[in-house]
Coordinates of C-alpha atoms in Angstrom, one line a residue:
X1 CA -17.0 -1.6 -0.7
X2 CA -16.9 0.1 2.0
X3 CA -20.9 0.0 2.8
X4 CA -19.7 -4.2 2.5
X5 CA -17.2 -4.0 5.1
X6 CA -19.8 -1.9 8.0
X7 CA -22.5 -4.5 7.2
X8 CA -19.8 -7.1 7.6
X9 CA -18.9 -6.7 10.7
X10 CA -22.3 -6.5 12.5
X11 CA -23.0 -9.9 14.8
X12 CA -25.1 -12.0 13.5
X13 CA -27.9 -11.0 16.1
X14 CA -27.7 -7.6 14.8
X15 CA -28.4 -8.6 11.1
X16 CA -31.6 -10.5 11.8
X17 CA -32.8 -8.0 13.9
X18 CA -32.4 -5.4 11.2
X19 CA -33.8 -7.9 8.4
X20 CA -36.6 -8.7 10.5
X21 CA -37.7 -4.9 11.4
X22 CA -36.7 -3.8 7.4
X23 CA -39.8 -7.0 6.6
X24 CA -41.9 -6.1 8.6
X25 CA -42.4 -2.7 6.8
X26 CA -42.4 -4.2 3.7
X27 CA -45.2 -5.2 0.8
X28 CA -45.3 -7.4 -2.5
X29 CA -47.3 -6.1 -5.4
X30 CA -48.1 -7.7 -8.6
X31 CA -47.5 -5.3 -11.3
X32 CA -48.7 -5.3 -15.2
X33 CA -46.4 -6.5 -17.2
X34 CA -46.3 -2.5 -19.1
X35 CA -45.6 -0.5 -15.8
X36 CA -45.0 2.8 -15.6
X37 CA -42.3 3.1 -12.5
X38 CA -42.7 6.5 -11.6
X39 CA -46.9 6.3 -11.8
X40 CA -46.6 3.5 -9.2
X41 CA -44.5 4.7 -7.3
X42 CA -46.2 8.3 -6.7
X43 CA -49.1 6.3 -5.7
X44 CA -47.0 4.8 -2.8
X45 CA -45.6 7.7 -2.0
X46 CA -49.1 9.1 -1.0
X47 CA -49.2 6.6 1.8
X48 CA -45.3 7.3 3.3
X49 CA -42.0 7.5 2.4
X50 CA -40.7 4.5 0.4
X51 CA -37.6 3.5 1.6
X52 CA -36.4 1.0 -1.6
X53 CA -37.7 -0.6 -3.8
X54 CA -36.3 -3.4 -6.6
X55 CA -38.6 -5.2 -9.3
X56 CA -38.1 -9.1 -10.2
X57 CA -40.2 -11.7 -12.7
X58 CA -41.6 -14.3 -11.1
X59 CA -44.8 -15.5 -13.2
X60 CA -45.0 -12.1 -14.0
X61 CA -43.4 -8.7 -12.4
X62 CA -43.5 -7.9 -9.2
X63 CA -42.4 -4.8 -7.0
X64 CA -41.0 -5.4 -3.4
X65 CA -41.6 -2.0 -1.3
X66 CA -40.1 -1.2 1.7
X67 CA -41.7 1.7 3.6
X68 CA -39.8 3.7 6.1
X69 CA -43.0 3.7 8.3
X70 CA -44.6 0.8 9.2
X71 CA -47.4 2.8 9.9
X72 CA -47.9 3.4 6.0
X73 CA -48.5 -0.5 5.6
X74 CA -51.4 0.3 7.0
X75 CA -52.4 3.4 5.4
X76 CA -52.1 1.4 2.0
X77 CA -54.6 -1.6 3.5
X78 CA -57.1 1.1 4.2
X79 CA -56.8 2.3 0.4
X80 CA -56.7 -1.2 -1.0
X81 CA -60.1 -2.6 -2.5
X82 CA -61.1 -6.6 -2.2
X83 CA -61.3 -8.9 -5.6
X84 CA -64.6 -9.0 -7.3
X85 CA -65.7 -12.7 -6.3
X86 CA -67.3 -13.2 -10.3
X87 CA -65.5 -16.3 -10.7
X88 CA -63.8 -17.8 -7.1
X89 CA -65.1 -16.7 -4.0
X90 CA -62.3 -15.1 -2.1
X91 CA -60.9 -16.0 1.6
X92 CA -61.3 -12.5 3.2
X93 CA -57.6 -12.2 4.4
X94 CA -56.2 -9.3 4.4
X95 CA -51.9 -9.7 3.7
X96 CA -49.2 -7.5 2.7
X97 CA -49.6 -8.6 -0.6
X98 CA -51.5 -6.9 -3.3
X99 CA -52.5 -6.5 -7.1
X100 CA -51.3 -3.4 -9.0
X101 CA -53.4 -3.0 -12.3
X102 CA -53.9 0.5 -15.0
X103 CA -57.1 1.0 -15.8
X104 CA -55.9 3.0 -19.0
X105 CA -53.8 0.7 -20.3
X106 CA -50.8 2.8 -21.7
X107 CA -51.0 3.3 -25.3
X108 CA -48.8 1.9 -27.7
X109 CA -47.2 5.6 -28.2
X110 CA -45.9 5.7 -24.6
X111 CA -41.9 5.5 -24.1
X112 CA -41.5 2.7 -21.8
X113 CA -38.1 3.2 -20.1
X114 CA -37.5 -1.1 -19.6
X115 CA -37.6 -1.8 -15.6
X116 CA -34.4 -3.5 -14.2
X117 CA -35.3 -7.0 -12.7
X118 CA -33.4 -8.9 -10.2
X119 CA -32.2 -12.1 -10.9
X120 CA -33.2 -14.3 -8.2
X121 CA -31.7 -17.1 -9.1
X122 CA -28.2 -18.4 -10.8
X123 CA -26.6 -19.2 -14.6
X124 CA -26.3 -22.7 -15.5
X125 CA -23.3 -24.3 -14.8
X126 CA -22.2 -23.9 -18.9
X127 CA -22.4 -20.4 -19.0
X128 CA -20.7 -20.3 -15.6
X129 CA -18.1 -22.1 -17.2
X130 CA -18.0 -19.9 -20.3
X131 CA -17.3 -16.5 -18.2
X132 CA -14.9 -18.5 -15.9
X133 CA -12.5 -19.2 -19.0
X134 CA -12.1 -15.6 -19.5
X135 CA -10.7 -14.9 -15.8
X136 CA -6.7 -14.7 -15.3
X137 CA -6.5 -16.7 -11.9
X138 CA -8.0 -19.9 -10.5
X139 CA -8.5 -17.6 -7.7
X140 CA -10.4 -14.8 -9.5
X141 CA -12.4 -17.8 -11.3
X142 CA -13.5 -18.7 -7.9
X143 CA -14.7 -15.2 -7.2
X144 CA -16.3 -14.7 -10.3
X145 CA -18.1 -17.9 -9.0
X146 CA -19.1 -16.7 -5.8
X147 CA -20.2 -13.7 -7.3
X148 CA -22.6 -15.8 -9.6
X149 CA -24.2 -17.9 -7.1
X150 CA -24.2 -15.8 -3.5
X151 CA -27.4 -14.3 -2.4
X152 CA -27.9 -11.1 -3.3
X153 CA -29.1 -8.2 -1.3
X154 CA -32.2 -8.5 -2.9
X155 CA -33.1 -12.3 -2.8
X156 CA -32.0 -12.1 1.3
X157 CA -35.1 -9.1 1.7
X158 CA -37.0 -11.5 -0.2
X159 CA -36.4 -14.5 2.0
X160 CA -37.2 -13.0 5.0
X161 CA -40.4 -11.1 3.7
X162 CA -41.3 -14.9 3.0
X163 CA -41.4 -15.3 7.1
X164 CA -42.5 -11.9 7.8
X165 CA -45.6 -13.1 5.6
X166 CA -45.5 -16.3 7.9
X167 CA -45.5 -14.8 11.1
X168 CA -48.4 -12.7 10.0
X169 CA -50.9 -15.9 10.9
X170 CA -48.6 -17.1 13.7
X171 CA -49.6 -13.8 15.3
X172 CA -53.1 -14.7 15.2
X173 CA -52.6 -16.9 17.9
X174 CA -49.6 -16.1 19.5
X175 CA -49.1 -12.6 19.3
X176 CA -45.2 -12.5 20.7
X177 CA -43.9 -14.7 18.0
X178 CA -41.5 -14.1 15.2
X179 CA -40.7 -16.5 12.3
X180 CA -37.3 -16.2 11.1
X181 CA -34.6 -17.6 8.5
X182 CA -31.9 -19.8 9.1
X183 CA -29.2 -21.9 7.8
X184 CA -28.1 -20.9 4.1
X185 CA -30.9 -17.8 3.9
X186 CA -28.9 -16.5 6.7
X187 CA -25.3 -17.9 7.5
X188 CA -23.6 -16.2 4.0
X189 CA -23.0 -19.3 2.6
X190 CA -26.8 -19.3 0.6
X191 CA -26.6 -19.8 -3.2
X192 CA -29.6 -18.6 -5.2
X193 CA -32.2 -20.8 -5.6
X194 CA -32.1 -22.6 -2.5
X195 CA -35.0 -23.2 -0.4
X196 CA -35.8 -20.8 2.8
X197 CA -35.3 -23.0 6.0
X198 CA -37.7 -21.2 8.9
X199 CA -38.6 -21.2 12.3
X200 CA -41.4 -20.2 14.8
X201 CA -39.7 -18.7 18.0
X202 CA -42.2 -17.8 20.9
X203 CA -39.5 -15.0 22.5
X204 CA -41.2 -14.3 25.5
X205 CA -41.5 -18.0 27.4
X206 CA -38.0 -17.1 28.7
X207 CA -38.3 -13.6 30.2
X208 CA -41.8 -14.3 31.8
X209 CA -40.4 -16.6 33.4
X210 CA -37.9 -13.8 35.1
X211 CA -40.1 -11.1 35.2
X212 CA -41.9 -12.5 37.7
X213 CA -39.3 -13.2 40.4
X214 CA -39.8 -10.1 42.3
X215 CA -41.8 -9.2 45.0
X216 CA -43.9 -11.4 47.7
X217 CA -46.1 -13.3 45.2
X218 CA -46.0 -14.8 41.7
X219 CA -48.4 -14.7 38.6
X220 CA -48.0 -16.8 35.7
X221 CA -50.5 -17.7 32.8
X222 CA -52.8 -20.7 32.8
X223 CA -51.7 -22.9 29.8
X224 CA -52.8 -26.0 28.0
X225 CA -50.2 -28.6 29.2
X226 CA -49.1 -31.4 27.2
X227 CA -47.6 -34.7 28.1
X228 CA -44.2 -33.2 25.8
X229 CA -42.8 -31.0 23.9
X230 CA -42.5 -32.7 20.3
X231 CA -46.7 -33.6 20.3
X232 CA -47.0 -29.2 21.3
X233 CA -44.9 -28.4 18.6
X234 CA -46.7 -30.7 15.8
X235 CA -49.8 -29.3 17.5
X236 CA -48.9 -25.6 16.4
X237 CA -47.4 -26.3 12.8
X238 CA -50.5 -28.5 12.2
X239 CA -52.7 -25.7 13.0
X240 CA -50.6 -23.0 11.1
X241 CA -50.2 -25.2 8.5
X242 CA -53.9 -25.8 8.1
X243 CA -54.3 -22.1 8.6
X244 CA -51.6 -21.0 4.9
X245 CA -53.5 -23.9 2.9
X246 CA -56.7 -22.9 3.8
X247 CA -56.1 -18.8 3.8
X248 CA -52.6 -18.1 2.8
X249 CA -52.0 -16.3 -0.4
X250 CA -50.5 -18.2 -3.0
X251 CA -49.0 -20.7 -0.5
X252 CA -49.7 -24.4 -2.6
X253 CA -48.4 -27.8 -2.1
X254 CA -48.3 -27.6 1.8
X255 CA -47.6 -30.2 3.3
X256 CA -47.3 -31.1 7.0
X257 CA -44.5 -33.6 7.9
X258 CA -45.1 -33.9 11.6
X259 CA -43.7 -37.7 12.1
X260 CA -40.1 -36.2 11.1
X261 CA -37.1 -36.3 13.4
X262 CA -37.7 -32.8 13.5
X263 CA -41.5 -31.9 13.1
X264 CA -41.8 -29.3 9.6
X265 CA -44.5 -27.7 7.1
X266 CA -43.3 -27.6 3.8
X267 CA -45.1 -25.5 1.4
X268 CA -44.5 -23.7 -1.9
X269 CA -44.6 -19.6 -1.5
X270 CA -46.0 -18.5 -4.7
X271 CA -45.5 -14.7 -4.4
X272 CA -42.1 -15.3 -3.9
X273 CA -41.1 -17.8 -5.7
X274 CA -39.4 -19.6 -3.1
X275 CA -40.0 -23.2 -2.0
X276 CA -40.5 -22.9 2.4
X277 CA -39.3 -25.8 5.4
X278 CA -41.1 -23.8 8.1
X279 CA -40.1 -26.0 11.7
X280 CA -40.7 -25.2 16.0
X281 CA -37.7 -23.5 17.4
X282 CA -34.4 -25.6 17.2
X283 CA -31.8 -23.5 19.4
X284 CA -29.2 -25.8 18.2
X285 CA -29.3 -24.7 14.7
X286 CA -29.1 -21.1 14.7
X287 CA -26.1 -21.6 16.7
X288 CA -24.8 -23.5 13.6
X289 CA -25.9 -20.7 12.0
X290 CA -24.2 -18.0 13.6
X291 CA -20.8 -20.0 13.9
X292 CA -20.9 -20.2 9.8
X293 CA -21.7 -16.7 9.8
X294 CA -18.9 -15.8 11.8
X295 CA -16.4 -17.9 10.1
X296 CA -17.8 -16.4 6.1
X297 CA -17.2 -12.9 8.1
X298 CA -13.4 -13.6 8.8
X299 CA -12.0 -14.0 5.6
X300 CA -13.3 -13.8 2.0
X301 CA -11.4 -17.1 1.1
X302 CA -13.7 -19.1 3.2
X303 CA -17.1 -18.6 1.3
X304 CA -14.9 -18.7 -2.4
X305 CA -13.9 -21.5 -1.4
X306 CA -16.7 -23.3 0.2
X307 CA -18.8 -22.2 -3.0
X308 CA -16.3 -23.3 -5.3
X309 CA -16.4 -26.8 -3.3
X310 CA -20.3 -27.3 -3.7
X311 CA -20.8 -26.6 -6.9
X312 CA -17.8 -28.9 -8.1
X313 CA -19.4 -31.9 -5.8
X314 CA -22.7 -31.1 -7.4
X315 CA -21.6 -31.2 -11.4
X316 CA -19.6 -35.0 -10.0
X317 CA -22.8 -36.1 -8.7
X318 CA -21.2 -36.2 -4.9
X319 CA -23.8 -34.2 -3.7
X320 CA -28.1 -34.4 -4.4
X321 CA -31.0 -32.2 -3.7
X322 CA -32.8 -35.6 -2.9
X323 CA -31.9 -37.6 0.7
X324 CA -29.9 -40.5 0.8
X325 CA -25.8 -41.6 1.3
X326 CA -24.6 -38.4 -0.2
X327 CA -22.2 -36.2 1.1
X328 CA -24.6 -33.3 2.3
X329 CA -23.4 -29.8 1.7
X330 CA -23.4 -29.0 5.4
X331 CA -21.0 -31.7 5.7
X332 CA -18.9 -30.6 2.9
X333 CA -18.9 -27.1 4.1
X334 CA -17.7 -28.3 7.7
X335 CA -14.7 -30.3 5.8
X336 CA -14.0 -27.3 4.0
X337 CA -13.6 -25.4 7.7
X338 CA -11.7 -28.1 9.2
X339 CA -9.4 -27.7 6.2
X340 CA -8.9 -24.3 6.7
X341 CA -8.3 -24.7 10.5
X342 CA -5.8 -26.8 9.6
X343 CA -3.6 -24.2 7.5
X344 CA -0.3 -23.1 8.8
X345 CA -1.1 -20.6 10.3
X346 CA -4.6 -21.4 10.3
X347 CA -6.9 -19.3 8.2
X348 CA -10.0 -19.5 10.6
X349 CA -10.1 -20.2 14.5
X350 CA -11.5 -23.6 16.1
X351 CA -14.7 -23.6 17.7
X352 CA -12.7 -24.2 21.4
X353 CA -10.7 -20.7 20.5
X354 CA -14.1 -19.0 19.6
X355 CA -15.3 -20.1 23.0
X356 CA -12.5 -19.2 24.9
X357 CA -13.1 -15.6 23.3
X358 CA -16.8 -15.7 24.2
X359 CA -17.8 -13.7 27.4
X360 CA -20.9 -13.4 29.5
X361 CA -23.5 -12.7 27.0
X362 CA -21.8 -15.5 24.8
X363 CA -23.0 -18.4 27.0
X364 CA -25.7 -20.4 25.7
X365 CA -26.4 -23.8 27.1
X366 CA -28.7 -25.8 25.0
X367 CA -30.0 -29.4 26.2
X368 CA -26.8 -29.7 28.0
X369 CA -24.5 -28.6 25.3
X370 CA -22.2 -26.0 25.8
X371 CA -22.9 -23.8 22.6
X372 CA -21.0 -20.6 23.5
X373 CA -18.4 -18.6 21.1
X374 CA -17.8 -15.0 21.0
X375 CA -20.4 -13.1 18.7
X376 CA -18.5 -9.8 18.5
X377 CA -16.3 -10.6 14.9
X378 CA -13.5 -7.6 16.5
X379 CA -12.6 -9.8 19.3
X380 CA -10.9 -12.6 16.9
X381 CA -7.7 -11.5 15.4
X382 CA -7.3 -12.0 11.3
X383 CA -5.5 -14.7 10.0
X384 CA -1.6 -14.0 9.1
X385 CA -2.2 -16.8 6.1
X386 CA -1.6 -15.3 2.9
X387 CA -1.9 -18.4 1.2
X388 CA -4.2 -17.8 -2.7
X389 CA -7.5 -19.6 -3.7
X390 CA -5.2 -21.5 -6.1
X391 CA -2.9 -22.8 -3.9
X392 CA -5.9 -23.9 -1.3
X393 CA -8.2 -25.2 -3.8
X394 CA -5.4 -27.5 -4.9
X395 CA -4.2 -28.5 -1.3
X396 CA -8.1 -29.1 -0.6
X397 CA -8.1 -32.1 -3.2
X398 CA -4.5 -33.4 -1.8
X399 CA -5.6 -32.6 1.8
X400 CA -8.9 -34.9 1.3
X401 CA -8.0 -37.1 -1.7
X402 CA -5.3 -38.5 0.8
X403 CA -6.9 -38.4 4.3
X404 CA -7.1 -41.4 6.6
X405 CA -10.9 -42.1 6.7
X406 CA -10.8 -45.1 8.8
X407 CA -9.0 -44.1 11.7
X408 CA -9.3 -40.5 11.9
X409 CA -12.3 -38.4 12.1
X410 CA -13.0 -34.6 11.6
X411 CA -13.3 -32.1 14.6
X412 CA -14.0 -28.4 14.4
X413 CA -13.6 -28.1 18.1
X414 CA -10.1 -28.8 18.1
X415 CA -9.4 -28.4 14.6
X416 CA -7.7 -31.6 14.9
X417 CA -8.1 -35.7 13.3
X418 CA -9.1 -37.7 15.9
X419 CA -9.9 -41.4 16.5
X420 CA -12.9 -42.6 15.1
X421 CA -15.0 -42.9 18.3
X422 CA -17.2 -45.5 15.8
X423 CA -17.2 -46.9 12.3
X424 CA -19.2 -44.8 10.0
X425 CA -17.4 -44.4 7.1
X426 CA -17.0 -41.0 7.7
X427 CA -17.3 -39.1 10.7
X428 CA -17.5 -35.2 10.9
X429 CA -18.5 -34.6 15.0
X430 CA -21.6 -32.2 15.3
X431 CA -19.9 -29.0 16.7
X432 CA -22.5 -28.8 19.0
X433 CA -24.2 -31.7 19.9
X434 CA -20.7 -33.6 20.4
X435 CA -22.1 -37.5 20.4
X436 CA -23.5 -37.1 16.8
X437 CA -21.9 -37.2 13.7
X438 CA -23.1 -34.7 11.0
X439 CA -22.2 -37.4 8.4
X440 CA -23.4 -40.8 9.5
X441 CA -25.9 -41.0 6.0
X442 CA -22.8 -41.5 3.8
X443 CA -21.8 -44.8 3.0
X444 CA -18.3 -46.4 2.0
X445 CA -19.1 -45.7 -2.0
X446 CA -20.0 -42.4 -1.9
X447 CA -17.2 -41.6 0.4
X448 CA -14.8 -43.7 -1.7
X449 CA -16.3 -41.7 -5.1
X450 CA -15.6 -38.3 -3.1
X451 CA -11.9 -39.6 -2.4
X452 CA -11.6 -40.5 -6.4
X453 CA -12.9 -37.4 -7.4
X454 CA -10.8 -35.2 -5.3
X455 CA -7.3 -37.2 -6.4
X456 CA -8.5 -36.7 -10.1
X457 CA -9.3 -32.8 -9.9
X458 CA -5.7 -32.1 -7.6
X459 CA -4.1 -34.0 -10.5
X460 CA -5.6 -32.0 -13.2
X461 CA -4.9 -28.9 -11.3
X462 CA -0.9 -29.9 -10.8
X463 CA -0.6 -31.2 -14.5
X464 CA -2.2 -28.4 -16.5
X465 CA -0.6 -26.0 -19.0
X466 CA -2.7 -23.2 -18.1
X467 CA -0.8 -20.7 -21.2
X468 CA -1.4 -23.3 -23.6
X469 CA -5.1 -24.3 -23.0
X470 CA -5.8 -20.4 -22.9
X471 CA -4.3 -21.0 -26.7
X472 CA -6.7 -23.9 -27.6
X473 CA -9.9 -21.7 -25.9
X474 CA -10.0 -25.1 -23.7
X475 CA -11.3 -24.8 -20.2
X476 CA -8.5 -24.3 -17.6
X477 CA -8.3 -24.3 -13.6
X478 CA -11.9 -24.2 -12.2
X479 CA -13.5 -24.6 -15.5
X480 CA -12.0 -27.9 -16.1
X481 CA -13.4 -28.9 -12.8
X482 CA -16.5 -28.4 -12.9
X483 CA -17.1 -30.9 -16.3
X484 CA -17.8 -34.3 -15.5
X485 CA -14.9 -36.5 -15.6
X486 CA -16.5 -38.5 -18.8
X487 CA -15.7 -42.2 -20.1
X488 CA -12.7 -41.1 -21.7
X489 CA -11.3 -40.6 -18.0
X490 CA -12.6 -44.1 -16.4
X491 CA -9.1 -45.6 -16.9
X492 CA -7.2 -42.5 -15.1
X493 CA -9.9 -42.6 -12.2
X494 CA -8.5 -46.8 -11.8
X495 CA -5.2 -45.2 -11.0
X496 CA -6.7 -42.6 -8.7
X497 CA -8.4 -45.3 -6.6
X498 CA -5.4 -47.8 -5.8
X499 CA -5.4 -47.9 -2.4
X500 CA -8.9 -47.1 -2.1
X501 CA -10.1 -50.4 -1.0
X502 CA -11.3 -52.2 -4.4
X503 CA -14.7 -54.2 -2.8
X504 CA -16.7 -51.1 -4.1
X505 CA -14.8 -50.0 -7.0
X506 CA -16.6 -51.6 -9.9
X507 CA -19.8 -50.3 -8.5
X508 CA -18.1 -46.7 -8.0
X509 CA -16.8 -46.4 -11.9
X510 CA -20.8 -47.9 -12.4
X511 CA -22.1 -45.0 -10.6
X512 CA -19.8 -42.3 -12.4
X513 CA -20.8 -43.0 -15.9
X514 CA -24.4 -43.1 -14.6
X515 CA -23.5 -39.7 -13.2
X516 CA -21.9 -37.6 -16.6
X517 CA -25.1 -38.4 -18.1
X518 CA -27.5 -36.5 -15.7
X519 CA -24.9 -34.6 -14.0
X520 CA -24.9 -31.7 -16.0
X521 CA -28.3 -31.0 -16.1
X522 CA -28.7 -31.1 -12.6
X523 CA -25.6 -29.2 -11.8
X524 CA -27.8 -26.3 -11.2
X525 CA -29.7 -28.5 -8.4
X526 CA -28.1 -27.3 -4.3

């Protein structure tokens, strides 16, 4: 659509910035679960112009409201009456989030037009497969897939109401910050369901700091100082954790994890339904943000693809919700990139070719690390490859099921292999942060399992008689995929993995019928 392609081609700094103000002027009311639209809406109406407005279930229904005004946020606050405290006595904070009751219940008589509700989250992977059997083309399977599991315009205002809610007590003591999305909330690649990774930025440290450079003399604030910046940062999200557990609205199960690599409150947001990683600042990752942005802008293969891709490595097990030597999906979205750098002619620019397109207001230097690359998405010239879904999603498996893992390594920069600079079993460089490797959690099984995986799905897709399972209603293309390879298949995967390196392969067939069993329920996991 054409409203699509304008939204598409905004940078990425534009989007927030719209998301952000759009949240800001935005509430959350609990409705009855027999709700005349039109009633509640007049009511709003009294307090400003609504702007939009969609209705979802989440332990009951609920009405998100965005105001063209922000100013009639507060006009609504003012008309808004407290909780009787009969049973609980209440924490007197006052949020954007409110109760909407009748006190005539509408009578049984009434014609209730049904409200439309949201989905806010995906279908299982058996009804995926059901709808994906009726498509014509691998490649219009994979769309239908995207289509199933992308965020929707919806579920994205939702996500970043979640940290417009947030930033509402980070204001109470530091009145410039903001609190926004990143990673999958933010960089197109999000499926539905996942959780809403945010951060606390304190904008204004940075232009004080110029501000001040004219005239004869110099005024700055008077600060606590602390012997570094990690113990100031788990200083802050202990406090603002402390401060949604003990006043936040339905925020539960918070829980402050400030020993972590990277310091982070986790808590569950109730009104949303949405489970919250709220962290300090980390520069480094909206940069990997904006890059994926940038590339899932480009072409509309790249996020069929990379979808496609994650869901098949969840339903083989090759990728878990929990830690450990998996293959994360960051990881198997940056192979997926590499891939289709490596197209002829390449589908998507390296991240060297980005930079050398990047220009003044580009540059961003971060701990030392270069992290520029052009923002503005008309600067990079489309890709001449005209190269289908089903010809890529079957050179994916070949490209990977046959790739030299112990010598070569995987480098967005260049968009090249290049020597291992150390053993890991797999190595995908950091495009940022150039000494680490994004991968260095996977271990030789897991990678070896990925390998035998990959060689079993290209061969499926090369042998199959797509005509004749459409005959025998049997699942073809993608849908054949994205069942576990069961028992049956053991003795094929033995072929798959000659040459694999055998010291792991007994544990690796092990680990695969442990897999079908649980696999398909937790397909619907990442």
């Amino acid at each position: 659509t054409d409203a699509e392609v304008s939204t598409r081609k905004k940078t990425f700094a534009e989007v927030q910035t719209e998301r952000l103000d759009q949240a800001e002027r935005t509430v959350l009311i609990k409705c009855p679960s027999k709700l005349n639209e039109k009633k509640l809406l007049q009511y709003l109406a009294s307090h400003g112009n609504v702007k939009s407005h969609f209705f979802f279930e989440n332990r009951g229904i609920n009405a998100l409201i965005e105001f063209s005004e922000k100013s009639s946020i507060a006009s609504l606050q003012d008309a808004v009456g407290i909780p009787s405290a009969s049973e609980h006595h209440v924490v007197p904070f006052k949020s954007r989030l409110f109760t909407f009751t009748l006190k005539n219940p509408v009578s049984k008589h009434v014609e209730e037009t049904p409200l439309h509700l949201s989905p806010q989250c995906h279908i299982p992977v058996k009804d995926l497969i059901e709808k994906l059997c009726l498509a014509d083309s691998i490649s219009s399977q994979m769309y239908i897939l995207l289509n199933e599991y992308q965020l929707t315009e919806e579920n994205i205002k939702l996500r970043f109401l979640a940290c417009s809610l947030v930033r509402d007590f980070a204001c109470a003591y530091f009145p410039d910050s903001t609190v926004k999305p990143f990673g999958s909330s933010v960089n197109t690649f999000g499926k539905l369901g996942s959780d809403v990774d945010m951060f606390l930025d304190f904008l204004d440290t940075g232009k004080h700091a110029t501000k001040m450079k004219k005239g004869p003399f110099e005024m700055e604030y008077q600060m606590k100082r602390l012997p570094s910046e990690r113990l100031a940062t788990q200083r802050i999200l202990s406090v603002i954790g402390d401060c949604l557990d003990n006043f936040g609205p339905g925020c539960v199960n918070v829980q402050k994890i400030l020993h972590a690599r990277c310091p982070l409150v986790k808590f569950s947001h109730q009104p949303t339904g949405f489970q919250c990683d709220l962290s300090v600042s980390n520069s480094i990752a909206i940069r990997s943000s904006e890059l994926l942005y940038i590339y899932g802008c480009l072409d509309s293969r790249v996020r069929a693809l990379v979808f496609t891709i994650r869901c098949w490595a969840r339903v083989h097990g090759l990728t878990n919700t929990a830690p450990g030597t998996w293959i994360t999906n960051f990881s198997l979205t940056m192979m997926v990139m590499f891939f289709l750098q490596k197209r002829s002619p390449p589908i998507i620019p390296t991240l060297d070719r980005l930079k050398e397109l990047a220009d003044e207001k580009d540059k961003h230097i971060i701990g030392g690390y270069d992290c520029s690359f052009v923002s503005d998405l008309r600067k990079i010239k489309p890709t001449k490859n005209t190269e289908t879904l089903d010809v890529l999603l079957g050179e994916f498996f070949e490209y990977f099921g046959n790739f030299d893992f112990r010598r070569n390594s995987i480098n967005l920069r260049k968009g090249k292999e290049v020597n291992k600079p150390e053993s890991s079993p797999l190595y995908i460089w950091n495009p940022f942060e150039q000494d680490l490797n994004i991968s260095k959690n996977v271990n030789q099984p897991q990678l070896e399992k990925f390998i035998a995986v990959a060689r079993e799905s290209a061969w499926i897709l090369e042998k199959e008689d797509k005509t004749q399972q459409m005959i025998n209603k049997e699942p073809w293309g993608l849908a054949a995929l994205l069942i576990p390879f069961g028992k049956n298949n053991s003795s094929k995967m033995k072929n798959r993995i000659k040459g694999i390196g055998s010291e792991t392969i007994r544990s690796l067939l092990d680990s695969l019928k442990l897999n079908n069993a649980n696999s398909q329920q937790k397909a619907v996991g990442k």
